[in-house]
PDB file of C-alpha atoms in Angstrom:
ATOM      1  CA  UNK A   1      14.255   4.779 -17.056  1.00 52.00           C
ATOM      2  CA  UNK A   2      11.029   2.772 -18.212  1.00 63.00           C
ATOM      3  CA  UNK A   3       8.220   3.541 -15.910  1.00 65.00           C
ATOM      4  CA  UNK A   4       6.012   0.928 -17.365  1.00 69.00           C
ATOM      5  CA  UNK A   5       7.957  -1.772 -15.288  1.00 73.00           C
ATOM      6  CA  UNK A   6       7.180   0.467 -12.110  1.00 81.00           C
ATOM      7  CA  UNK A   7       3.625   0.888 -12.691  1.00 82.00           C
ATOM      8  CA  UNK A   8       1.171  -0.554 -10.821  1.00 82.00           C
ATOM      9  CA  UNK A   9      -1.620  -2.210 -13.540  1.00 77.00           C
ATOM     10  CA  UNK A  10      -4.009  -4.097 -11.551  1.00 79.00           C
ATOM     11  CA  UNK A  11      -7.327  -2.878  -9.753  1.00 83.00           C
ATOM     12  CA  UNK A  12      -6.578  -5.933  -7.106  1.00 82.00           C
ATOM     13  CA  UNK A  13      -3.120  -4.629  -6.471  1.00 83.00           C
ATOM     14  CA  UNK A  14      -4.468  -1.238  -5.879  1.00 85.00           C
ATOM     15  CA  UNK A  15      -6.818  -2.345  -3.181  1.00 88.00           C
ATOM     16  CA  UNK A  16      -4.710  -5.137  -1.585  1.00 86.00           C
ATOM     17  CA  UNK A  17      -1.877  -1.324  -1.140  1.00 86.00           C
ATOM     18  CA  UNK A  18      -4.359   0.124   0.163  1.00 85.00           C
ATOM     19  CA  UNK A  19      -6.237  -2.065   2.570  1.00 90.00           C
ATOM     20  CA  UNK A  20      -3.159  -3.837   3.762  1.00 86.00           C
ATOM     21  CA  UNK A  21      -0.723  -1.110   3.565  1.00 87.00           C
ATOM     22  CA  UNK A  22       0.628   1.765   5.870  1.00 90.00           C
ATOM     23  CA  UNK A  23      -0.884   5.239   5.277  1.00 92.00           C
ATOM     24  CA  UNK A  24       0.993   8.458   5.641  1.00 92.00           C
ATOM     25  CA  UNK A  25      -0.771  11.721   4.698  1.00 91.00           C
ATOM     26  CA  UNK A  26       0.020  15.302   4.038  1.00 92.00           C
ATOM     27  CA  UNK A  27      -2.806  18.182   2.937  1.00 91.00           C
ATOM     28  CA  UNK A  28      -3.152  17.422  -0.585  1.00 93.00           C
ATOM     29  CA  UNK A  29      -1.596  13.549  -1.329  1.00 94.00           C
ATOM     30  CA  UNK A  30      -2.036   9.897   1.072  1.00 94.00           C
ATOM     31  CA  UNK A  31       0.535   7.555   0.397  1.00 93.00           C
ATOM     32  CA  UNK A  32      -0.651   3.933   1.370  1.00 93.00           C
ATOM     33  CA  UNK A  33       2.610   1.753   1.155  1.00 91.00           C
ATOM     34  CA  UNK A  34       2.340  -2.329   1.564  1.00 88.00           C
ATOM     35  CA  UNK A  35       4.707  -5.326   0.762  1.00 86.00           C
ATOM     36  CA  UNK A  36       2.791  -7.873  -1.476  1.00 78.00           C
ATOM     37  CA  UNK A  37       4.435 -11.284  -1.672  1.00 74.00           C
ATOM     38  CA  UNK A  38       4.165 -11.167  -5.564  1.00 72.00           C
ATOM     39  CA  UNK A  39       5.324  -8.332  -6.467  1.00 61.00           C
ATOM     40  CA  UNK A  40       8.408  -8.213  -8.186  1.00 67.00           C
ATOM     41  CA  UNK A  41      11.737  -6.677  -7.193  1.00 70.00           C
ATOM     42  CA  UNK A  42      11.706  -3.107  -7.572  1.00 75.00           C
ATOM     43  CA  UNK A  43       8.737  -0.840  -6.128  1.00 86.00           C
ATOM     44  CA  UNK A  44       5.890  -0.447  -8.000  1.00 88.00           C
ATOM     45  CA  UNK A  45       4.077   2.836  -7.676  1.00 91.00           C
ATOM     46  CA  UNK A  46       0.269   3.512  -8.831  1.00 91.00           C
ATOM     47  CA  UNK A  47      -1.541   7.448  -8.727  1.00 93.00           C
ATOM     48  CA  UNK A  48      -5.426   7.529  -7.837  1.00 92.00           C
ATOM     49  CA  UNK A  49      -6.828  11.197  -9.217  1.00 93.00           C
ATOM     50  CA  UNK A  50     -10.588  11.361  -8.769  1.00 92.00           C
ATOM     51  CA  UNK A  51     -13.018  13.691 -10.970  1.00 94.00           C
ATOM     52  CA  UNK A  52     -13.173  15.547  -7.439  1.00 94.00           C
ATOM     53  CA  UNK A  53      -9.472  17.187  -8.658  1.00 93.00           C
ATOM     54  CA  UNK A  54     -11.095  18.166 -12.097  1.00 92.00           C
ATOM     55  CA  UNK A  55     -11.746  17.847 -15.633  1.00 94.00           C
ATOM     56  CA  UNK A  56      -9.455  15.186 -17.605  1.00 95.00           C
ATOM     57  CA  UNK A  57      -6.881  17.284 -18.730  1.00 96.00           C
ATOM     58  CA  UNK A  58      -6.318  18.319 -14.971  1.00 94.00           C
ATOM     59  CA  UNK A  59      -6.090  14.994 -13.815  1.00 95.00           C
ATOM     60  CA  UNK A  60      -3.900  14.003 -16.267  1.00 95.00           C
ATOM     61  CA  UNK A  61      -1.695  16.751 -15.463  1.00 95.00           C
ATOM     62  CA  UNK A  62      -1.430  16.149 -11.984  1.00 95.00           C
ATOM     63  CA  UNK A  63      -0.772  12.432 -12.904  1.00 94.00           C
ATOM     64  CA  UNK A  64       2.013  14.078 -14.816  1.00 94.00           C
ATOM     65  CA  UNK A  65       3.825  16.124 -12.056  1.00 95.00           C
ATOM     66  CA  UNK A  66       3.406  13.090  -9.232  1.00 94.00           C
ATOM     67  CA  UNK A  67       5.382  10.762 -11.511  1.00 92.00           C
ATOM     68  CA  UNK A  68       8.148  12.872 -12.257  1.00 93.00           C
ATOM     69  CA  UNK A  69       8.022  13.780  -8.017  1.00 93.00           C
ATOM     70  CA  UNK A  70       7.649   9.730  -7.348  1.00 91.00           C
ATOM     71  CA  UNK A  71      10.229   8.924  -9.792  1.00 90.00           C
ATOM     72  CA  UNK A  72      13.491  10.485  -8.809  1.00 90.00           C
ATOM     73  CA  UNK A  73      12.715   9.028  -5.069  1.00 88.00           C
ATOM     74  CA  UNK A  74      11.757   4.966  -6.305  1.00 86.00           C
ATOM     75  CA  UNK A  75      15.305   3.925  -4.233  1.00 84.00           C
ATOM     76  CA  UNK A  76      13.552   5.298  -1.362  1.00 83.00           C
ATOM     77  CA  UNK A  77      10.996   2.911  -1.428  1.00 84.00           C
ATOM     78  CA  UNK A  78      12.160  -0.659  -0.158  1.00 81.00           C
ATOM     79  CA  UNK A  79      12.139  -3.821  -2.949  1.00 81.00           C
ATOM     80  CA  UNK A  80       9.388  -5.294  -3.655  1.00 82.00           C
ATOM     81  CA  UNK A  81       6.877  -2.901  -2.096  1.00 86.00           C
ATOM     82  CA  UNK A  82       3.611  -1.455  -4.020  1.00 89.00           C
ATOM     83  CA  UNK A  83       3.293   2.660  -2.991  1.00 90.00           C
ATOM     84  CA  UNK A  84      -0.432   4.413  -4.125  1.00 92.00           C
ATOM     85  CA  UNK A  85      -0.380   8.033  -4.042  1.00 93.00           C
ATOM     86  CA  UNK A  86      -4.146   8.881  -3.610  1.00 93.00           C
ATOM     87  CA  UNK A  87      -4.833  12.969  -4.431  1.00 93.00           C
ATOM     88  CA  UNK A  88      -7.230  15.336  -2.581  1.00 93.00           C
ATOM     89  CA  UNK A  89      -9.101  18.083  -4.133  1.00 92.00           C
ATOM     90  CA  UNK A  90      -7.238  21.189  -4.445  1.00 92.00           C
ATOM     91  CA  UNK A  91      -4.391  19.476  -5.346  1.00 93.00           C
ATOM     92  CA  UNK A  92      -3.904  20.939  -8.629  1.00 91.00           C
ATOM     93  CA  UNK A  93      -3.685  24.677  -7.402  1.00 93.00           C
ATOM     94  CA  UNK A  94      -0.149  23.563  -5.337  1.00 93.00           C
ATOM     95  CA  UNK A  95       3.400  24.997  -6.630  1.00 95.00           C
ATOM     96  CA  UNK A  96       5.542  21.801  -7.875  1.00 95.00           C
ATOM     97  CA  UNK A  97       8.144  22.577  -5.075  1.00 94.00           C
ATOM     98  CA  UNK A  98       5.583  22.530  -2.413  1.00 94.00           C
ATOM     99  CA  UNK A  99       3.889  19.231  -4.336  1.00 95.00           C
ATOM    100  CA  UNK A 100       7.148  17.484  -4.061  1.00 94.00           C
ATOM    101  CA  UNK A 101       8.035  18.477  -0.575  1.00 94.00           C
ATOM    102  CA  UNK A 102       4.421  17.120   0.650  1.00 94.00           C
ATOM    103  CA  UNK A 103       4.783  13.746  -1.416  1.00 93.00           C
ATOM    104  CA  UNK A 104       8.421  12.726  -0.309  1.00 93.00           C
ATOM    105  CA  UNK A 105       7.471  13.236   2.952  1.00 92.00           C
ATOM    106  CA  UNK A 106       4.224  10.962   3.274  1.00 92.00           C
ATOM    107  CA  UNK A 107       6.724   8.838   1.180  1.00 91.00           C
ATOM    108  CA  UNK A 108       9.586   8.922   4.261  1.00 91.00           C
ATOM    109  CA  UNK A 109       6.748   8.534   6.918  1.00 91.00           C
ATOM    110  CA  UNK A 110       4.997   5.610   5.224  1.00 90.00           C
ATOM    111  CA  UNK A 111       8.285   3.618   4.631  1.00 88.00           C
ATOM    112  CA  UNK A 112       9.263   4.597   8.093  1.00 89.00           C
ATOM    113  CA  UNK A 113       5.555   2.826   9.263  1.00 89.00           C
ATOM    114  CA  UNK A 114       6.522   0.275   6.962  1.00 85.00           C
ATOM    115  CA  UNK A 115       9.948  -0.871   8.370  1.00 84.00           C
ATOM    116  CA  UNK A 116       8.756  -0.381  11.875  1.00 83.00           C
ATOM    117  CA  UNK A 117       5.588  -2.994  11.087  1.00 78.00           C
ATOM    118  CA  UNK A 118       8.175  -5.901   9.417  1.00 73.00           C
ATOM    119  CA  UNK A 119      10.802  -5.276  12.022  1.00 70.00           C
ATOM    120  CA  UNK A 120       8.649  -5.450  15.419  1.00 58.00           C
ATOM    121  CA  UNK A 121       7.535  -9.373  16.211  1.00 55.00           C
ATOM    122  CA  UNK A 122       3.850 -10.283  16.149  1.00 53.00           C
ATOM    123  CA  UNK A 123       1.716  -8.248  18.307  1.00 49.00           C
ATOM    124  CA  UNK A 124       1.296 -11.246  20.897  1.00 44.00           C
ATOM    125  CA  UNK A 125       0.930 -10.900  24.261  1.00 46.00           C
ATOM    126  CA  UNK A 126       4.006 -12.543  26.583  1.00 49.00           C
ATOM    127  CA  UNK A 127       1.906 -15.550  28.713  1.00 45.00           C
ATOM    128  CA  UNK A 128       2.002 -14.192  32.237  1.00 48.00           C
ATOM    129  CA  UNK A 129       3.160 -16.623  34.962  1.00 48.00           C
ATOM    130  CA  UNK A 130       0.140 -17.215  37.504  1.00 49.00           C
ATOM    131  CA  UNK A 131       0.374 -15.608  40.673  1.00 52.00           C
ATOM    132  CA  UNK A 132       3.073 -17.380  43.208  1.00 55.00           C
ATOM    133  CA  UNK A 133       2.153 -17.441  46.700  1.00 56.00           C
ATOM    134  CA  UNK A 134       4.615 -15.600  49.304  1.00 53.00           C
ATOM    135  CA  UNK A 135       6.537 -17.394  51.964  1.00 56.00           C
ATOM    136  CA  UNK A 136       3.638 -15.914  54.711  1.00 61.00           C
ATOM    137  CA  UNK A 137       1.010 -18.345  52.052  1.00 58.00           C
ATOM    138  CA  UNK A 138      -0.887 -15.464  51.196  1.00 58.00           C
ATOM    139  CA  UNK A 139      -0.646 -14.480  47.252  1.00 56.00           C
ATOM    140  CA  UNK A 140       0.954 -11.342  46.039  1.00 49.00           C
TER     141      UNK A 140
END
């Protein structure tokens, strides 16, 4: 599988995940998850390491285990979503099984956030009706 078509490239689309997207978080690892209108068809996944998790070759590293966690789980994520996993210091002392088990679970609850904000209807208020007055003429 070619990852480059699953990579997320642009600085814009990084922030527009991330600001307009669903968050899910776990100790080490925040998954921000968001449908953007012009993204292509399959998911599109992008890794944020700051120099808080260490030197270059660490953060490369940890770049390196995330995308072979993310990429095994990339029919998880619905089509044409955009998924940032954003690392926390400390991230680089986890085991790999306990890595994984903490990403595809900010993964489930952030596409779980994610279906539940598409499927519910705009957050608007039902009009109420204006108070009727009783048979007596006094309002309830």
């Amino acid at each position: 599988m070619t990852w480059s078509r699953h990579r997320i490239s642009s600085g814009d689309d990084f922030r527009r995940t991330t600001r307009q997207g669903v968050r899910a978080a776990r100790s080490h690892v925040v998954v921000h998850l968001a449908l953007l209108p012009e993204t292509p068809e399959g998911p599109r996944v992008g890794f944020v390491v700051s120099k808080k998790v260490g030197n270059s070759v660490v953060r490369h590293r940890v770049t390196r285990r995330l995308r072979e966690i993310v990429r095994p789980r990339l029919d998880l994520l619905p089509a044409g979503s955009t998924c940032v996993v954003r690392t926390l210091p400390g991230i680089q002392d986890v085991p790999f099984a306990e890595l994984a088990d903490e990403v595809a679970g900010a993964m489930a609850a952030a596409a779980r956030k994610l279906r539940g904000r598409t499927e519910s209807p705009a957050a608007s208020p039902e009009p109420t009706s204006a108070p009727q007055a009783s048979p007596t003429g006094t309002r309830s």
